[in-house]
mmCIF file of C-alpha atoms in Angstrom:
data_model
loop_
_atom_site.group_PDB
_atom_site.id
_atom_site.type_symbol
_atom_site.label_atom_id
_atom_site.label_comp_id
_atom_site.label_asym_id
_atom_site.label_seq_id
_atom_site.Cartn_x
_atom_site.Cartn_y
_atom_site.Cartn_z
ATOM 1 C CA UNK A 1 0.195 0.353 0.321
ATOM 2 C CA UNK A 2 0.637 3.455 -0.302
ATOM 3 C CA UNK A 3 0.655 5.841 3.078
ATOM 4 C CA UNK A 4 1.414 9.759 3.608
ATOM 5 C CA UNK A 5 3.063 9.511 7.513
ATOM 6 C CA UNK A 6 4.460 11.931 9.261
ATOM 7 C CA UNK A 7 8.911 12.110 8.894
ATOM 8 C CA UNK A 8 11.002 9.854 11.147
ATOM 9 C CA UNK A 9 14.259 10.439 11.743
ATOM 10 C CA UNK A 10 15.086 7.755 9.725
ATOM 11 C CA UNK A 11 13.903 8.344 7.151
ATOM 12 C CA UNK A 12 17.165 11.074 6.467
ATOM 13 C CA UNK A 13 18.848 9.496 3.447
ATOM 14 C CA UNK A 14 16.079 8.780 1.502
ATOM 15 C CA UNK A 15 14.705 12.547 2.040
ATOM 16 C CA UNK A 16 18.213 13.234 0.564
ATOM 17 C CA UNK A 17 17.912 11.039 -2.204
ATOM 18 C CA UNK A 18 14.219 12.533 -2.840
ATOM 19 C CA UNK A 19 15.712 15.949 -2.993
ATOM 20 C CA UNK A 20 18.730 15.065 -5.410
ATOM 21 C CA UNK A 21 16.387 15.076 -8.058
ATOM 22 C CA UNK A 22 14.043 17.909 -7.452
ATOM 23 C CA UNK A 23 15.462 20.210 -10.216
ATOM 24 C CA UNK A 24 15.382 24.191 -10.123
ATOM 25 C CA UNK A 25 13.486 26.543 -8.349
ATOM 26 C CA UNK A 26 12.307 23.868 -5.539
ATOM 27 C CA UNK A 27 12.888 26.397 -2.655
ATOM 28 C CA UNK A 28 12.008 24.832 0.725
ATOM 29 C CA UNK A 29 13.486 20.904 -0.231
ATOM 30 C CA UNK A 30 17.207 21.418 -0.810
ATOM 31 C CA UNK A 31 19.680 18.088 -1.100
ATOM 32 C CA UNK A 32 21.552 19.183 2.131
ATOM 33 C CA UNK A 33 21.719 16.999 4.901
ATOM 34 C CA UNK A 34 21.949 19.380 7.787
ATOM 35 C CA UNK A 35 19.809 20.812 7.014
ATOM 36 C CA UNK A 36 17.158 18.228 6.453
ATOM 37 C CA UNK A 37 18.669 16.518 9.377
ATOM 38 C CA UNK A 38 17.001 19.869 11.264
ATOM 39 C CA UNK A 39 13.894 19.763 9.040
ATOM 40 C CA UNK A 40 12.585 17.072 10.351
ATOM 41 C CA UNK A 41 14.141 17.959 14.347
ATOM 42 C CA UNK A 42 11.894 20.899 13.886
ATOM 43 C CA UNK A 43 8.757 18.472 13.032
ATOM 44 C CA UNK A 44 9.526 16.257 15.681
ATOM 45 C CA UNK A 45 9.323 19.568 18.374
ATOM 46 C CA UNK A 46 6.545 20.761 17.186
ATOM 47 C CA UNK A 47 4.258 17.362 17.224
ATOM 48 C CA UNK A 48 5.756 17.574 20.805
ATOM 49 C CA UNK A 49 4.616 21.261 21.414
ATOM 50 C CA UNK A 50 8.387 22.975 22.618
ATOM 51 C CA UNK A 51 9.046 24.574 19.817
ATOM 52 C CA UNK A 52 8.035 28.252 19.801
ATOM 53 C CA UNK A 53 5.512 29.349 17.179
ATOM 54 C CA UNK A 54 8.466 31.153 14.189
ATOM 55 C CA UNK A 55 9.819 27.366 14.304
ATOM 56 C CA UNK A 56 6.633 25.458 14.420
ATOM 57 C CA UNK A 57 6.673 23.397 10.842
ATOM 58 C CA UNK A 58 5.396 19.626 9.818
ATOM 59 C CA UNK A 59 6.998 17.309 7.287
ATOM 60 C CA UNK A 60 5.226 13.815 5.981
ATOM 61 C CA UNK A 61 6.209 11.360 3.728
ATOM 62 C CA UNK A 62 4.321 8.776 1.295
ATOM 63 C CA UNK A 63 5.906 5.238 1.530
ATOM 64 C CA UNK A 64 5.017 1.894 -0.160
ATOM 65 C CA UNK A 65 4.789 -0.586 2.383
ATOM 66 C CA UNK A 66 5.521 -3.082 0.346
ATOM 67 C CA UNK A 67 9.243 -2.093 -0.641
ATOM 68 C CA UNK A 68 9.244 0.057 2.673
ATOM 69 C CA UNK A 69 10.339 3.080 -0.292
ATOM 70 C CA UNK A 70 10.100 6.727 0.097
ATOM 71 C CA UNK A 71 8.810 8.326 -3.178
ATOM 72 C CA UNK A 72 7.409 11.509 -1.840
ATOM 73 C CA UNK A 73 7.444 14.351 0.840
ATOM 74 C CA UNK A 74 5.847 17.427 1.558
ATOM 75 C CA UNK A 75 5.273 20.066 3.820
ATOM 76 C CA UNK A 76 3.374 22.188 6.102
ATOM 77 C CA UNK A 77 4.701 25.197 8.184
ATOM 78 C CA UNK A 78 2.944 26.877 10.792
ATOM 79 C CA UNK A 79 3.189 30.894 10.962
ATOM 80 C CA UNK A 80 5.950 32.075 7.988
ATOM 81 C CA UNK A 81 7.752 35.722 7.663
ATOM 82 C CA UNK A 82 7.949 35.639 11.988
ATOM 83 C CA UNK A 83 11.747 35.682 12.671
ATOM 84 C CA UNK A 84 12.687 36.351 9.098
ATOM 85 C CA UNK A 85 10.543 38.825 6.513
ATOM 86 C CA UNK A 86 8.500 36.594 3.821
ATOM 87 C CA UNK A 87 8.926 38.645 0.833
ATOM 88 C CA UNK A 88 6.891 38.497 -2.337
ATOM 89 C CA UNK A 89 5.577 40.581 -4.342
ATOM 90 C CA UNK A 90 2.122 42.329 -4.669
ATOM 91 C CA UNK A 91 0.741 42.689 -8.350
ATOM 92 C CA UNK A 92 -0.803 46.449 -8.356
ATOM 93 C CA UNK A 93 -2.295 48.832 -10.944
ATOM 94 C CA UNK A 94 -1.686 52.339 -11.252
ATOM 95 C CA UNK A 95 -3.522 54.950 -13.690
ATOM 96 C CA UNK A 96 -1.966 57.318 -15.377
ATOM 97 C CA UNK A 97 -4.336 59.849 -17.001
ATOM 98 C CA UNK A 98 -3.862 63.236 -18.758
ATOM 99 C CA UNK A 99 -7.530 64.644 -20.013
ATOM 100 C CA UNK A 100 -4.951 67.547 -21.799
ATOM 101 C CA UNK A 101 -3.474 65.242 -24.258
ATOM 102 C CA UNK A 102 -6.506 62.855 -23.835
ATOM 103 C CA UNK A 103 -4.543 60.165 -22.363
ATOM 104 C CA UNK A 104 -5.155 57.248 -19.751
ATOM 105 C CA UNK A 105 -3.374 54.133 -19.754
ATOM 106 C CA UNK A 106 -3.365 51.407 -16.551
ATOM 107 C CA UNK A 107 -0.496 49.659 -16.004
ATOM 108 C CA UNK A 108 0.694 46.888 -13.596
ATOM 109 C CA UNK A 109 3.231 47.266 -11.306
ATOM 110 C CA UNK A 110 5.178 44.820 -8.781
ATOM 111 C CA UNK A 111 5.752 46.063 -5.303
ATOM 112 C CA UNK A 112 7.363 44.756 -2.057
ATOM 113 C CA UNK A 113 4.880 43.171 0.479
ATOM 114 C CA UNK A 114 5.096 41.224 3.581
ATOM 115 C CA UNK A 115 1.160 40.947 3.415
ATOM 116 C CA UNK A 116 1.327 37.264 3.846
ATOM 117 C CA UNK A 117 3.311 37.333 7.161
ATOM 118 C CA UNK A 118 1.929 35.128 9.686
ATOM 119 C CA UNK A 119 0.119 32.719 7.197
ATOM 120 C CA UNK A 120 0.735 28.798 7.331
ATOM 121 C CA UNK A 121 2.039 27.556 4.496
ATOM 122 C CA UNK A 122 2.174 24.050 2.379
ATOM 123 C CA UNK A 123 5.980 23.763 0.662
ATOM 124 C CA UNK A 124 8.131 21.176 0.185
ATOM 125 C CA UNK A 125 5.588 19.148 -2.307
ATOM 126 C CA UNK A 126 7.987 16.363 -5.034
ATOM 127 C CA UNK A 127 6.864 13.227 -5.881
ATOM 128 C CA UNK A 128 9.416 10.719 -7.693
ATOM 129 C CA UNK A 129 8.240 10.545 -11.421
ATOM 130 C CA UNK A 130 7.770 6.572 -11.612
ATOM 131 C CA UNK A 131 4.924 7.205 -8.729
ATOM 132 C CA UNK A 132 2.937 9.460 -10.085
ATOM 133 C CA UNK A 133 0.095 7.305 -10.946
ATOM 134 C CA UNK A 134 -2.688 5.849 -9.389
ATOM 135 C CA UNK A 135 -3.973 8.986 -7.537
ATOM 136 C CA UNK A 136 -0.744 9.224 -5.378
ATOM 137 C CA UNK A 137 -0.288 13.294 -6.362
ATOM 138 C CA UNK A 138 -3.360 14.116 -5.041
ATOM 139 C CA UNK A 139 -3.087 11.704 -1.956
ATOM 140 C CA UNK A 140 0.896 13.490 -1.243
ATOM 141 C CA UNK A 141 -1.264 16.699 -1.793
ATOM 142 C CA UNK A 142 -4.363 16.674 0.339
ATOM 143 C CA UNK A 143 -3.023 14.346 3.117
ATOM 144 C CA UNK A 144 -1.835 17.977 4.651
ATOM 145 C CA UNK A 145 -5.604 19.444 3.979
ATOM 146 C CA UNK A 146 -6.923 16.029 6.126
ATOM 147 C CA UNK A 147 -4.315 16.928 9.201
ATOM 148 C CA UNK A 148 -5.753 20.742 9.234
ATOM 149 C CA UNK A 149 -8.946 19.265 9.635
ATOM 150 C CA UNK A 150 -7.898 17.352 12.129
ATOM 151 C CA UNK A 151 -5.686 20.036 14.045
ATOM 152 C CA UNK A 152 -7.310 23.356 13.237
ATOM 153 C CA UNK A 153 -6.102 24.728 16.694
ATOM 154 C CA UNK A 154 -2.488 24.333 15.383
ATOM 155 C CA UNK A 155 -2.397 26.711 12.577
ATOM 156 C CA UNK A 156 -3.943 30.508 11.641
ATOM 157 C CA UNK A 157 -6.357 31.874 9.982
ATOM 158 C CA UNK A 158 -5.057 31.541 6.727
ATOM 159 C CA UNK A 159 -2.601 29.819 4.259
ATOM 160 C CA UNK A 160 -0.955 30.513 1.265
ATOM 161 C CA UNK A 161 1.714 28.150 -1.162
ATOM 162 C CA UNK A 162 4.279 29.447 -3.293
ATOM 163 C CA UNK A 163 4.042 27.490 -6.789
ATOM 164 C CA UNK A 164 7.074 27.156 -8.529
ATOM 165 C CA UNK A 165 7.625 30.001 -11.423
ATOM 166 C CA UNK A 166 8.246 29.549 -15.151
ATOM 167 C CA UNK A 167 11.237 28.426 -16.172
ATOM 168 C CA UNK A 168 11.911 28.385 -19.962
ATOM 169 C CA UNK A 169 13.779 25.920 -21.929
ATOM 170 C CA UNK A 170 16.741 26.308 -21.713
ATOM 171 C CA UNK A 171 16.298 26.495 -18.187
ATOM 172 C CA UNK A 172 16.398 29.824 -17.089
ATOM 173 C CA UNK A 173 14.106 32.256 -15.341
ATOM 174 C CA UNK A 174 12.902 34.867 -17.509
ATOM 175 C CA UNK A 175 12.007 37.184 -14.547
ATOM 176 C CA UNK A 176 14.820 36.495 -13.142
ATOM 177 C CA UNK A 177 17.158 37.291 -15.485
ATOM 178 C CA UNK A 178 15.543 40.681 -16.660
ATOM 179 C CA UNK A 179 14.852 41.503 -12.712
ATOM 180 C CA UNK A 180 16.393 39.943 -9.772
ATOM 181 C CA UNK A 181 20.133 39.269 -11.122
ATOM 182 C CA UNK A 182 19.985 42.964 -12.163
ATOM 183 C CA UNK A 183 19.775 44.026 -8.439
ATOM 184 C CA UNK A 184 21.141 40.740 -6.776
ATOM 185 C CA UNK A 185 24.492 40.470 -8.863
ATOM 186 C CA UNK A 186 24.239 36.191 -7.936
ATOM 187 C CA UNK A 187 23.238 33.619 -9.713
ATOM 188 C CA UNK A 188 19.642 32.240 -9.232
ATOM 189 C CA UNK A 189 20.486 29.085 -8.201
ATOM 190 C CA UNK A 190 22.770 30.881 -5.623
ATOM 191 C CA UNK A 191 20.130 33.354 -4.584
ATOM 192 C CA UNK A 192 18.038 30.293 -3.970
ATOM 193 C CA UNK A 193 19.978 28.760 -1.765
ATOM 194 C CA UNK A 194 20.663 31.170 0.466
ATOM 195 C CA UNK A 195 17.260 31.867 0.879
ATOM 196 C CA UNK A 196 16.145 28.064 1.357
ATOM 197 C CA UNK A 197 19.199 28.240 4.135
ATOM 198 C CA UNK A 198 17.282 31.400 6.099
ATOM 199 C CA UNK A 199 20.157 33.667 5.077
ATOM 200 C CA UNK A 200 17.962 36.565 3.498
ATOM 201 C CA UNK A 201 19.680 39.782 4.379
ATOM 202 C CA UNK A 202 20.800 40.187 1.304
ATOM 203 C CA UNK A 203 17.212 40.543 0.196
ATOM 204 C CA UNK A 204 16.097 43.632 2.395
ATOM 205 C CA UNK A 205 20.057 45.408 1.675
ATOM 206 C CA UNK A 206 19.705 44.783 -2.396
ATOM 207 C CA UNK A 207 16.102 44.283 -3.512
ATOM 208 C CA UNK A 208 14.328 47.115 -5.448
ATOM 209 C CA UNK A 209 13.542 50.289 -3.555
ATOM 210 C CA UNK A 210 10.574 51.456 -5.351
ATOM 211 C CA UNK A 211 7.920 49.362 -7.516
ATOM 212 C CA UNK A 212 8.880 47.747 -10.612
ATOM 213 C CA UNK A 213 6.526 48.644 -13.570
ATOM 214 C CA UNK A 214 5.834 45.379 -15.523
ATOM 215 C CA UNK A 215 4.907 46.671 -19.047
ATOM 216 C CA UNK A 216 9.046 47.689 -19.016
ATOM 217 C CA UNK A 217 9.840 44.992 -19.028
ATOM 218 C CA UNK A 218 10.415 42.195 -22.198
ATOM 219 C CA UNK A 219 7.189 40.624 -23.180
ATOM 220 C CA UNK A 220 8.480 36.688 -22.497
ATOM 221 C CA UNK A 221 9.341 38.095 -18.467
ATOM 222 C CA UNK A 222 5.393 39.968 -18.590
ATOM 223 C CA UNK A 223 4.664 35.878 -19.434
ATOM 224 C CA UNK A 224 6.433 35.044 -16.444
ATOM 225 C CA UNK A 225 4.448 36.503 -14.475
ATOM 226 C CA UNK A 226 2.081 34.617 -12.328
ATOM 227 C CA UNK A 227 2.723 31.620 -14.539
ATOM 228 C CA UNK A 228 3.241 28.284 -12.739
ATOM 229 C CA UNK A 229 5.980 26.254 -13.311
ATOM 230 C CA UNK A 230 4.658 22.600 -16.217
ATOM 231 C CA UNK A 231 6.134 20.370 -13.968
ATOM 232 C CA UNK A 232 3.914 22.491 -10.415
ATOM 233 C CA UNK A 233 0.930 22.480 -12.855
ATOM 234 C CA UNK A 234 -0.918 19.540 -11.632
ATOM 235 C CA UNK A 235 -0.112 21.038 -8.129
ATOM 236 C CA UNK A 236 -1.571 23.743 -8.631
ATOM 237 C CA UNK A 237 -5.032 22.117 -9.821
ATOM 238 C CA UNK A 238 -5.272 20.211 -7.018
ATOM 239 C CA UNK A 239 -4.944 23.220 -4.258
ATOM 240 C CA UNK A 240 -7.738 25.228 -6.298
ATOM 241 C CA UNK A 241 -9.898 21.975 -6.261
ATOM 242 C CA UNK A 242 -9.545 22.634 -2.550
ATOM 243 C CA UNK A 243 -10.378 26.148 -2.558
ATOM 244 C CA UNK A 244 -7.111 28.368 -3.072
ATOM 245 C CA UNK A 245 -7.024 30.895 -4.974
ATOM 246 C CA UNK A 246 -4.105 33.239 -6.711
ATOM 247 C CA UNK A 247 -4.490 36.922 -5.085
ATOM 248 C CA UNK A 248 -1.852 38.911 -6.583
ATOM 249 C CA UNK A 249 1.044 38.233 -4.481
ATOM 250 C CA UNK A 250 4.124 36.356 -6.966
ATOM 251 C CA UNK A 251 7.535 34.840 -5.308
ATOM 252 C CA UNK A 252 10.696 37.222 -5.724
ATOM 253 C CA UNK A 253 12.709 35.532 -7.323
ATOM 254 C CA UNK A 254 10.971 33.572 -10.107
ATOM 255 C CA UNK A 255 7.141 35.728 -10.593
ATOM 256 C CA UNK A 256 5.352 32.099 -9.921
ATOM 257 C CA UNK A 257 2.070 32.579 -8.124
ATOM 258 C CA UNK A 258 1.100 32.447 -5.038
ATOM 259 C CA UNK A 259 -2.309 30.867 -3.761
ATOM 260 C CA UNK A 260 -4.707 31.613 -0.374
ATOM 261 C CA UNK A 261 -7.150 31.003 1.673
ATOM 262 C CA UNK A 262 -9.425 31.112 4.645
ATOM 263 C CA UNK A 263 -8.392 27.452 6.230
ATOM 264 C CA UNK A 264 -12.088 27.671 7.072
ATOM 265 C CA UNK A 265 -13.016 27.242 3.721
ATOM 266 C CA UNK A 266 -11.151 24.736 2.357
ATOM 267 C CA UNK A 267 -12.652 21.497 1.489
ATOM 268 C CA UNK A 268 -11.322 19.749 3.609
ATOM 269 C CA UNK A 269 -12.000 21.435 6.721
ATOM 270 C CA UNK A 270 -15.657 22.343 5.325
ATOM 271 C CA UNK A 271 -16.619 18.300 4.596
ATOM 272 C CA UNK A 272 -14.471 15.890 6.131
ATOM 273 C CA UNK A 273 -16.305 13.614 8.169
ATOM 274 C CA UNK A 274 -15.022 11.061 11.049
ATOM 275 C CA UNK A 275 -16.287 7.821 11.106
ATOM 276 C CA UNK A 276 -15.214 4.479 13.399
ATOM 277 C CA UNK A 277 -12.671 1.497 11.408
ATOM 278 C CA UNK A 278 -14.347 -1.632 11.540
ATOM 279 C CA UNK A 279 -11.804 -4.243 11.036
ATOM 280 C CA UNK A 280 -12.938 -7.049 7.959
ATOM 281 C CA UNK A 281 -10.587 -8.463 5.520
ATOM 282 C CA UNK A 282 -14.147 -9.355 3.128
ATOM 283 C CA UNK A 283 -13.918 -5.100 3.048
ATOM 284 C CA UNK A 284 -15.365 -4.990 -0.503
ATOM 285 C CA UNK A 285 -13.392 -2.070 -3.092
ATOM 286 C CA UNK A 286 -16.200 -0.442 -5.000
ATOM 287 C CA UNK A 287 -13.514 1.771 -6.568
ATOM 288 C CA UNK A 288 -14.149 5.153 -5.362
ATOM 289 C CA UNK A 289 -11.644 6.931 -3.737
ATOM 290 C CA UNK A 290 -11.543 8.212 -0.713
ATOM 291 C CA UNK A 291 -9.127 9.691 1.691
ATOM 292 C CA UNK A 292 -8.746 8.592 4.808
ATOM 293 C CA UNK A 293 -6.587 9.285 7.951
ATOM 294 C CA UNK A 294 -6.229 8.196 11.445
ATOM 295 C CA UNK A 295 -6.649 11.299 14.123
ATOM 296 C CA UNK A 296 -3.105 10.632 15.786
ATOM 297 C CA UNK A 297 -0.441 13.989 15.900
ATOM 298 C CA UNK A 298 2.689 11.979 16.675
ATOM 299 C CA UNK A 299 2.153 9.040 13.737
ATOM 300 C CA UNK A 300 -0.384 10.836 11.176
ATOM 301 C CA UNK A 301 -0.967 8.908 8.537
ATOM 302 C CA UNK A 302 -3.401 9.285 5.457
ATOM 303 C CA UNK A 303 -4.103 6.286 2.526
ATOM 304 C CA UNK A 304 -6.467 6.522 -0.345
ATOM 305 C CA UNK A 305 -9.094 3.394 -0.410
ATOM 306 C CA UNK A 306 -11.549 1.965 -2.955
ATOM 307 C CA UNK A 307 -14.267 2.422 -1.291
ATOM 308 C CA UNK A 308 -16.667 4.887 0.914
ATOM 309 C CA UNK A 309 -18.284 4.488 4.659
ATOM 310 C CA UNK A 310 -21.285 2.455 5.762
ATOM 311 C CA UNK A 311 -23.224 4.913 7.793
ATOM 312 C CA UNK A 312 -20.984 6.082 10.211
ATOM 313 C CA UNK A 313 -18.725 3.290 9.971
ATOM 314 C CA UNK A 314 -15.967 1.890 7.517
ATOM 315 C CA UNK A 315 -14.973 -1.347 7.037
ATOM 316 C CA UNK A 316 -11.103 -2.009 6.674
ATOM 317 C CA UNK A 317 -8.795 -4.493 6.112
ATOM 318 C CA UNK A 318 -6.005 -5.810 8.330
ATOM 319 C CA UNK A 319 -3.262 -4.096 6.045
ATOM 320 C CA UNK A 320 -5.165 -0.743 5.005
ATOM 321 C CA UNK A 321 -5.624 -1.061 9.273
ATOM 322 C CA UNK A 322 -1.504 -1.411 9.814
ATOM 323 C CA UNK A 323 -1.116 1.308 7.252
ATOM 324 C CA UNK A 324 -3.125 3.538 9.384
ATOM 325 C CA UNK A 325 -1.836 2.157 12.029
ATOM 326 C CA UNK A 326 -5.254 1.793 14.101
ATOM 327 C CA UNK A 327 -7.211 -1.089 15.491
ATOM 328 C CA UNK A 328 -10.778 -1.355 15.054
ATOM 329 C CA UNK A 329 -12.751 0.677 16.698
ATOM 330 C CA UNK A 330 -10.387 3.716 15.904
ATOM 331 C CA UNK A 331 -11.926 7.038 14.876
ATOM 332 C CA UNK A 332 -11.250 7.799 10.878
ATOM 333 C CA UNK A 333 -11.499 10.847 8.881
ATOM 334 C CA UNK A 334 -13.015 10.484 5.831
ATOM 335 C CA UNK A 335 -12.875 12.395 2.741
ATOM 336 C CA UNK A 336 -13.595 12.244 -0.885
ATOM 337 C CA UNK A 337 -10.682 12.603 -2.885
ATOM 338 C CA UNK A 338 -11.964 14.868 -5.817
ATOM 339 C CA UNK A 339 -14.896 17.553 -5.103
ATOM 340 C CA UNK A 340 -18.789 16.018 -6.117
ATOM 341 C CA UNK A 341 -18.644 18.178 -9.443
ATOM 342 C CA UNK A 342 -15.333 15.691 -10.591
ATOM 343 C CA UNK A 343 -15.970 11.917 -11.191
#
């Protein structure tokens, strides 16, 4: 079976292997052993309640229980920007008009902003290419919404998710090439590395002091603002199906879109229900796709099952119960994998 579970110290080597496959623009999940070790430890302290709010975050892995291989990862930060600024560009509008010349123009501007300070953040989503089958990508991404629905008291009112921005066929970010590089005077990968390791003072020191006029940028740069990386389009579609939306904030490096939502409006928070587990190896497979989670903060787990509850009971095979680390009579959270309008 495929299960998404809370990260454990023994996952370090597997996380490093996964991070080595991510490619450009994956700021929050780098192949760095010390950083990954610290991330695992930070998750443990968050679960234990010993981490201060500014440091709180969770990391989950997707594992094949048959081979024991870790094939995916996803993260959830509790409150961004509390110790170091969380920078974004806000896309705004300015109007220039002259009655005397009968001229009226509307232009887009990029304003440096800290509007998302204190938001929770969905981050670090990656699934190895060979495992992007059978709904695994949706399970991995949406497992975090099941966690939010189970433990809403651990999070603020709003949440965001930075999508990887557009890179051209040459593997370069047009936005970085014609905007960021002129201010920071270093390569995209170097800036990405420094930012992902918390070394963000150079941003405040070198970032543009005035708004950037989008209309003055080359056409390919204008088109890249708010455009999602081709490999991240499926992830964006999944998040939008859960209730997240683009609200005119973009990443400062590659201009990728930032999706936002009030947590209490997310589909999982509104529609997830609780049922009781019944162990039955004769449990049928009806073809429905159902997200099923346990309710344990110290070992949260989510699987995808091919059946619906019967009233307030959900039948599980012994293998499924083992994957969820529960016994008969346990409380489970359940949610259809996709919204009702999607078949």
